[in-house]
Amino acid sequence: MTDLKSQLAEWLSAGLARVAPGHAPQAIALERPKQPQYGDYSSNVALQLAKALKRNPRELAAALIKVLEPSPWVERIEIAGAGFINLFLSDTARHEVIARILDQRDAFGSVATAQGARAIVEFVSANPTGPLHVGHGRGAAVGDAIARLVESQGYRVHREYYYNDAGAQIANLALSVQARVREVAGANASFPADGYQGEYVREIARAYVAEYPHDGAGDDLDAIRRFAVAVMRREQDADLSAFGVRFDQYFLESSLYSDGLVEKTVRALIAAGRAYEQDGALWLKTTDYGDDKDRVMRKSDGSYTYFVPDIAYHVTKWERGFGRAITELGADHGGSLSRVRAGLQALDMGIPAGYPDYVLHQMVLVMRGGEEVKLSKRAGTSLTLRELIDEVGRDAVRFFFLLRKSDSQLTFDIDLARAQSEENPVYYVQYAHARVCSVLEKAGISPDGAAERMRNVDLSPLSSAYEIALLRRLADYPDELALAARELAPHLITFYLKELAAEFHSYYNAEQFLVDDDALRQARLALVVATGQVVRNGLAVLGVNAPVRM
């Protein structure tokens, strides 16, 4: 079923072909006016074409309106301002969205534009050196929602976690656990200056001694490293599972070295003439790709700088057939993005210039009782994701993490997240769904069969201002979903859901649903069912539940 907006655009295009043959744009844009008195949709196509056609835009708009075929979807057309064409829909057109929602259900809003193209979304990718903190949690919520958004546009999405299990931070973890192992044995152990101080390190040390009693002195540093990394990986996986986040694959940074992929990538950059030796180091010509200076790839001591394995890793994404790659990272990683892209371009493998798409998230400030919550009792540093989930619940954590654009700093108010009031945005949206279910229960309608039962209901009685506003908001969902997917911006869905919930709560408070007039009763129930479906669909994109009761 072609959506109404697309039908209206085609209708205008057909008229424009009569007025200005050969000048019609491939697609006529239709926008929602912010104020309903300016119509349901508006187009500036007359303003766009007036200069090329050497015509007054208002006169061009009038000529277009004159040749349009009568449409059952449009009640009237007005010309506004310098030449905007404002369309006012018929009741039939406004009601059409309910039919689409009841027909498509969980799929409403989704499209197959990408036609099954493969995309990879990498997110979280935290070092396995400690529990996941709230910053990692924001990355998990944003990355998972982006994967769902991209899926909604027809991509086959692969979710991947890149484990940084090599390098100095892992070495520090091993030394930290080794020091605690020696403490368990009663020996005096010097703690590394950059070591990890949390209680969890002592827990790992005690577990290591229990499993490896023959190494009570902690002399086998390599065994300690492997053990500590395995423990932290299991804990992080458990935290992500509690958060409702899953991955298709965990990719180990260490495999890039053990499989020779880093060396292979460096050799390819040298062979392509994009690298050179200077001052005992190997440099990448990143200035060829807009950087302010060339960057060191291999230091004089033979070790690689941190962006080199990232280049090799993204090469594997391209070679695995992912034509689109999205990498979600903390904002502190922003400095290496241009270098990775430069390295990928320098390889001359046909990788697109914008590959991969990067999405960065800023820090999270957690507040309780008006004061910042800084420390985790167990990690010894910032509050852990699991601690936050345990305190306010998974749904609230996910929704709050997605309330703002990811590259803006977020304040997470624990007291607000726990409040059962309309000031709490996740409660407000979920309560709208619970109200839908309450209405259906009182009407004796099972939610499972509600859509099928309402499919052929006469919707003509729907005419109040509250109903028109709600119908308008429901019709916006596919466009809002497409925009959020295009901009990789899941916060747009939280905005939309808050607006939809507000429209429904206003309707609920102003009108009766179980009225004596059977035709009106059935029409309103159909609108309620459609609203519940769209709330569920939007919450599903965010990975948030839609409760039946609250």
PDB file of C-alpha atoms in Angstrom, residues 368-515:
ATOM      1  CA  ARG A 368      20.187  11.956  42.769  1.00  0.00           C
ATOM      2  CA  GLY A 369      18.567  14.274  45.298  1.00  0.00           C
ATOM      3  CA  GLY A 370      19.963  17.254  43.440  1.00  0.00           C
ATOM      4  CA  GLU A 371      23.558  16.051  43.790  1.00  0.00           C
ATOM      5  CA  GLU A 372      25.878  14.361  41.315  1.00  0.00           C
ATOM      6  CA  VAL A 373      26.403  10.621  41.771  1.00  0.00           C
ATOM      7  CA  LYS A 374      30.102  10.253  41.005  1.00  0.00           C
ATOM      8  CA  LEU A 375      31.370   6.950  42.291  1.00  0.00           C
ATOM      9  CA  SER A 376      30.515   3.291  42.015  1.00  0.00           C
ATOM     10  CA  LYS A 377      30.839   1.349  45.250  1.00  0.00           C
ATOM     11  CA  ARG A 378      32.323  -1.572  43.368  1.00  0.00           C
ATOM     12  CA  ALA A 379      34.231  -0.072  40.449  1.00  0.00           C
ATOM     13  CA  GLY A 380      35.745   2.748  42.452  1.00  0.00           C
ATOM     14  CA  THR A 381      35.217   5.163  39.567  1.00  0.00           C
ATOM     15  CA  SER A 382      32.053   6.232  37.720  1.00  0.00           C
ATOM     16  CA  LEU A 383      28.651   4.678  38.386  1.00  0.00           C
ATOM     17  CA  THR A 384      28.191   1.345  36.629  1.00  0.00           C
ATOM     18  CA  LEU A 385      25.470   0.566  34.133  1.00  0.00           C
ATOM     19  CA  ARG A 386      24.243  -2.371  36.232  1.00  0.00           C
ATOM     20  CA  GLU A 387      23.896  -0.166  39.317  1.00  0.00           C
ATOM     21  CA  LEU A 388      21.750   2.287  37.364  1.00  0.00           C
ATOM     22  CA  ILE A 389      19.587  -0.487  35.886  1.00  0.00           C
ATOM     23  CA  ASP A 390      19.073  -1.999  39.339  1.00  0.00           C
ATOM     24  CA  GLU A 391      17.969   1.372  40.723  1.00  0.00           C
ATOM     25  CA  VAL A 392      15.535   2.642  38.069  1.00  0.00           C
ATOM     26  CA  GLY A 393      14.883  -0.271  35.685  1.00  0.00           C
ATOM     27  CA  ARG A 394      16.011  -1.097  32.172  1.00  0.00           C
ATOM     28  CA  ASP A 395      13.244   0.780  30.335  1.00  0.00           C
ATOM     29  CA  ALA A 396      13.877   4.055  32.130  1.00  0.00           C
ATOM     30  CA  VAL A 397      17.640   3.808  31.577  1.00  0.00           C
ATOM     31  CA  ARG A 398      17.231   3.151  27.853  1.00  0.00           C
ATOM     32  CA  PHE A 399      14.643   5.889  27.308  1.00  0.00           C
ATOM     33  CA  PHE A 400      16.568   8.512  29.308  1.00  0.00           C
ATOM     34  CA  PHE A 401      19.817   7.715  27.474  1.00  0.00           C
ATOM     35  CA  LEU A 402      17.988   8.464  24.204  1.00  0.00           C
ATOM     36  CA  LEU A 403      16.270  11.678  25.283  1.00  0.00           C
ATOM     37  CA  ARG A 404      18.944  13.942  23.827  1.00  0.00           C
ATOM     38  CA  LYS A 405      21.005  13.992  20.670  1.00  0.00           C
ATOM     39  CA  SER A 406      23.882  11.625  21.322  1.00  0.00           C
ATOM     40  CA  ASP A 407      26.630  14.210  20.854  1.00  0.00           C
ATOM     41  CA  SER A 408      25.159  16.479  23.557  1.00  0.00           C
ATOM     42  CA  GLN A 409      25.863  15.957  27.245  1.00  0.00           C
ATOM     43  CA  LEU A 410      23.066  14.196  29.115  1.00  0.00           C
ATOM     44  CA  THR A 411      21.920  14.698  32.691  1.00  0.00           C
ATOM     45  CA  PHE A 412      20.250  11.572  34.091  1.00  0.00           C
ATOM     46  CA  ASP A 413      17.992  12.454  37.029  1.00  0.00           C
ATOM     47  CA  ILE A 414      17.431   9.255  39.022  1.00  0.00           C
ATOM     48  CA  ASP A 415      14.586  10.778  41.022  1.00  0.00           C
ATOM     49  CA  LEU A 416      12.762  11.779  37.835  1.00  0.00           C
ATOM     50  CA  ALA A 417      13.362   8.377  36.232  1.00  0.00           C
ATOM     51  CA  ARG A 418      11.684   6.696  39.218  1.00  0.00           C
ATOM     52  CA  ALA A 419       8.747   9.120  39.430  1.00  0.00           C
ATOM     53  CA  GLN A 420       5.291   7.914  38.395  1.00  0.00           C
ATOM     54  CA  SER A 421       4.169  11.231  36.957  1.00  0.00           C
ATOM     55  CA  GLU A 422       3.725  12.980  33.660  1.00  0.00           C
ATOM     56  CA  GLU A 423       7.055  14.766  34.232  1.00  0.00           C
ATOM     57  CA  ASN A 424       8.792  11.411  33.756  1.00  0.00           C
ATOM     58  CA  PRO A 425       8.922  11.002  29.943  1.00  0.00           C
ATOM     59  CA  VAL A 426       9.210   7.207  29.849  1.00  0.00           C
ATOM     60  CA  TYR A 427       6.378   6.808  32.353  1.00  0.00           C
ATOM     61  CA  TYR A 428       4.284   9.298  30.353  1.00  0.00           C
ATOM     62  CA  VAL A 429       4.731   7.350  27.091  1.00  0.00           C
ATOM     63  CA  GLN A 430       4.311   3.899  28.635  1.00  0.00           C
ATOM     64  CA  TYR A 431       1.219   5.087  30.513  1.00  0.00           C
ATOM     65  CA  ALA A 432      -0.348   6.037  27.176  1.00  0.00           C
ATOM     66  CA  HIS A 433       0.000   2.416  26.082  1.00  0.00           C
ATOM     67  CA  ALA A 434      -1.348   1.135  29.395  1.00  0.00           C
ATOM     68  CA  ARG A 435      -4.361   3.420  28.957  1.00  0.00           C
ATOM     69  CA  VAL A 436      -4.954   1.993  25.482  1.00  0.00           C
ATOM     70  CA  CYS A 437      -4.983  -1.510  26.959  1.00  0.00           C
ATOM     71  CA  SER A 438      -7.314  -0.405  29.764  1.00  0.00           C
ATOM     72  CA  VAL A 439      -9.830   1.001  27.270  1.00  0.00           C
ATOM     73  CA  LEU A 440      -9.743  -2.217  25.236  1.00  0.00           C
ATOM     74  CA  GLU A 441     -10.148  -4.345  28.360  1.00  0.00           C
ATOM     75  CA  LYS A 442     -13.248  -2.371  29.400  1.00  0.00           C
ATOM     76  CA  ALA A 443     -14.594  -2.792  25.869  1.00  0.00           C
ATOM     77  CA  GLY A 444     -14.076  -6.550  26.083  1.00  0.00           C
ATOM     78  CA  ILE A 445     -11.512  -6.552  23.257  1.00  0.00           C
ATOM     79  CA  SER A 446      -8.375  -8.682  23.409  1.00  0.00           C
ATOM     80  CA  PRO A 447      -5.287  -6.667  22.381  1.00  0.00           C
ATOM     81  CA  ASP A 448      -4.059  -9.627  20.307  1.00  0.00           C
ATOM     82  CA  GLY A 449      -7.071  -9.601  18.004  1.00  0.00           C
ATOM     83  CA  ALA A 450      -7.932  -5.912  18.193  1.00  0.00           C
ATOM     84  CA  ALA A 451      -6.357  -4.883  14.875  1.00  0.00           C
ATOM     85  CA  GLU A 452      -8.156  -7.584  12.915  1.00  0.00           C
ATOM     86  CA  ARG A 453     -11.460  -6.814  14.629  1.00  0.00           C
ATOM     87  CA  MET A 454     -11.256  -3.087  13.797  1.00  0.00           C
ATOM     88  CA  ARG A 455     -10.119  -3.338  10.179  1.00  0.00           C
ATOM     89  CA  ASN A 456     -13.512  -2.704   8.570  1.00  0.00           C
ATOM     90  CA  VAL A 457     -14.917  -0.201  11.032  1.00  0.00           C
ATOM     91  CA  ASP A 458     -16.619   2.923   9.619  1.00  0.00           C
ATOM     92  CA  LEU A 459     -14.316   5.795  10.623  1.00  0.00           C
ATOM     93  CA  SER A 460     -16.499   8.671   9.401  1.00  0.00           C
ATOM     94  CA  PRO A 461     -17.640   9.619  12.948  1.00  0.00           C
ATOM     95  CA  LEU A 462     -14.078  10.694  13.805  1.00  0.00           C
ATOM     96  CA  SER A 463     -14.219  14.463  13.451  1.00  0.00           C
ATOM     97  CA  SER A 464     -13.366  16.160  16.762  1.00  0.00           C
ATOM     98  CA  ALA A 465     -10.319  18.404  17.063  1.00  0.00           C
ATOM     99  CA  TYR A 466      -8.683  15.830  19.364  1.00  0.00           C
ATOM    100  CA  GLU A 467      -9.238  13.055  16.841  1.00  0.00           C
ATOM    101  CA  ILE A 468      -7.900  15.098  13.927  1.00  0.00           C
ATOM    102  CA  ALA A 469      -4.795  16.018  15.924  1.00  0.00           C
ATOM    103  CA  LEU A 470      -4.179  12.392  16.882  1.00  0.00           C
ATOM    104  CA  LEU A 471      -4.721  11.154  13.329  1.00  0.00           C
ATOM    105  CA  ARG A 472      -2.258  13.744  12.061  1.00  0.00           C
ATOM    106  CA  ARG A 473       0.359  12.633  14.589  1.00  0.00           C
ATOM    107  CA  LEU A 474      -0.088   8.943  13.723  1.00  0.00           C
ATOM    108  CA  ALA A 475       0.365   9.700  10.029  1.00  0.00           C
ATOM    109  CA  ASP A 476       3.703  11.376  10.790  1.00  0.00           C
ATOM    110  CA  TYR A 477       5.324   8.234  12.201  1.00  0.00           C
ATOM    111  CA  PRO A 478       6.775   6.771   8.961  1.00  0.00           C
ATOM    112  CA  ASP A 479       8.411  10.109   8.104  1.00  0.00           C
ATOM    113  CA  GLU A 480       9.752  10.527  11.643  1.00  0.00           C
ATOM    114  CA  LEU A 481      11.169   7.000  11.545  1.00  0.00           C
ATOM    115  CA  ALA A 482      12.797   7.575   8.153  1.00  0.00           C
ATOM    116  CA  LEU A 483      14.306  10.881   9.333  1.00  0.00           C
ATOM    117  CA  ALA A 484      15.685   9.318  12.523  1.00  0.00           C
ATOM    118  CA  ALA A 485      17.202   6.484  10.460  1.00  0.00           C
ATOM    119  CA  ARG A 486      18.680   8.873   7.899  1.00  0.00           C
ATOM    120  CA  GLU A 487      20.271  11.065  10.562  1.00  0.00           C
ATOM    121  CA  LEU A 488      21.150   8.132  12.880  1.00  0.00           C
ATOM    122  CA  ALA A 489      19.295  10.050  15.575  1.00  0.00           C
ATOM    123  CA  PRO A 490      17.148   7.855  17.843  1.00  0.00           C
ATOM    124  CA  HIS A 491      16.348  10.834  20.083  1.00  0.00           C
ATOM    125  CA  LEU A 492      13.915  11.949  17.370  1.00  0.00           C
ATOM    126  CA  ILE A 493      11.766   8.906  18.180  1.00  0.00           C
ATOM    127  CA  THR A 494      11.645   9.817  21.872  1.00  0.00           C
ATOM    128  CA  PHE A 495      10.507  13.317  20.851  1.00  0.00           C
ATOM    129  CA  TYR A 496       7.843  11.846  18.595  1.00  0.00           C
ATOM    130  CA  LEU A 497       6.568   9.428  21.236  1.00  0.00           C
ATOM    131  CA  LYS A 498       6.252  12.172  23.832  1.00  0.00           C
ATOM    132  CA  GLU A 499       4.174  14.217  21.362  1.00  0.00           C
ATOM    133  CA  LEU A 500       2.026  11.228  20.436  1.00  0.00           C
ATOM    134  CA  ALA A 501       1.449  10.398  24.100  1.00  0.00           C
ATOM    135  CA  ALA A 502       0.462  14.003  24.775  1.00  0.00           C
ATOM    136  CA  GLU A 503      -2.105  13.893  21.955  1.00  0.00           C
ATOM    137  CA  PHE A 504      -3.551  10.637  23.262  1.00  0.00           C
ATOM    138  CA  HIS A 505      -3.694  11.724  26.914  1.00  0.00           C
ATOM    139  CA  SER A 506      -5.518  14.906  25.846  1.00  0.00           C
ATOM    140  CA  TYR A 507      -7.972  12.819  23.829  1.00  0.00           C
ATOM    141  CA  TYR A 508      -8.441  10.383  26.715  1.00  0.00           C
ATOM    142  CA  ASN A 509      -9.207  13.189  29.150  1.00  0.00           C
ATOM    143  CA  ALA A 510     -11.575  15.035  26.796  1.00  0.00           C
ATOM    144  CA  GLU A 511     -13.699  12.291  25.229  1.00  0.00           C
ATOM    145  CA  GLN A 512     -15.596   9.150  26.194  1.00  0.00           C
ATOM    146  CA  PHE A 513     -14.778   5.999  24.239  1.00  0.00           C
ATOM    147  CA  LEU A 514     -17.436   3.528  25.384  1.00  0.00           C
ATOM    148  CA  VAL A 515     -20.389   5.665  24.305  1.00  0.00           C
TER     149      VAL A 515
END
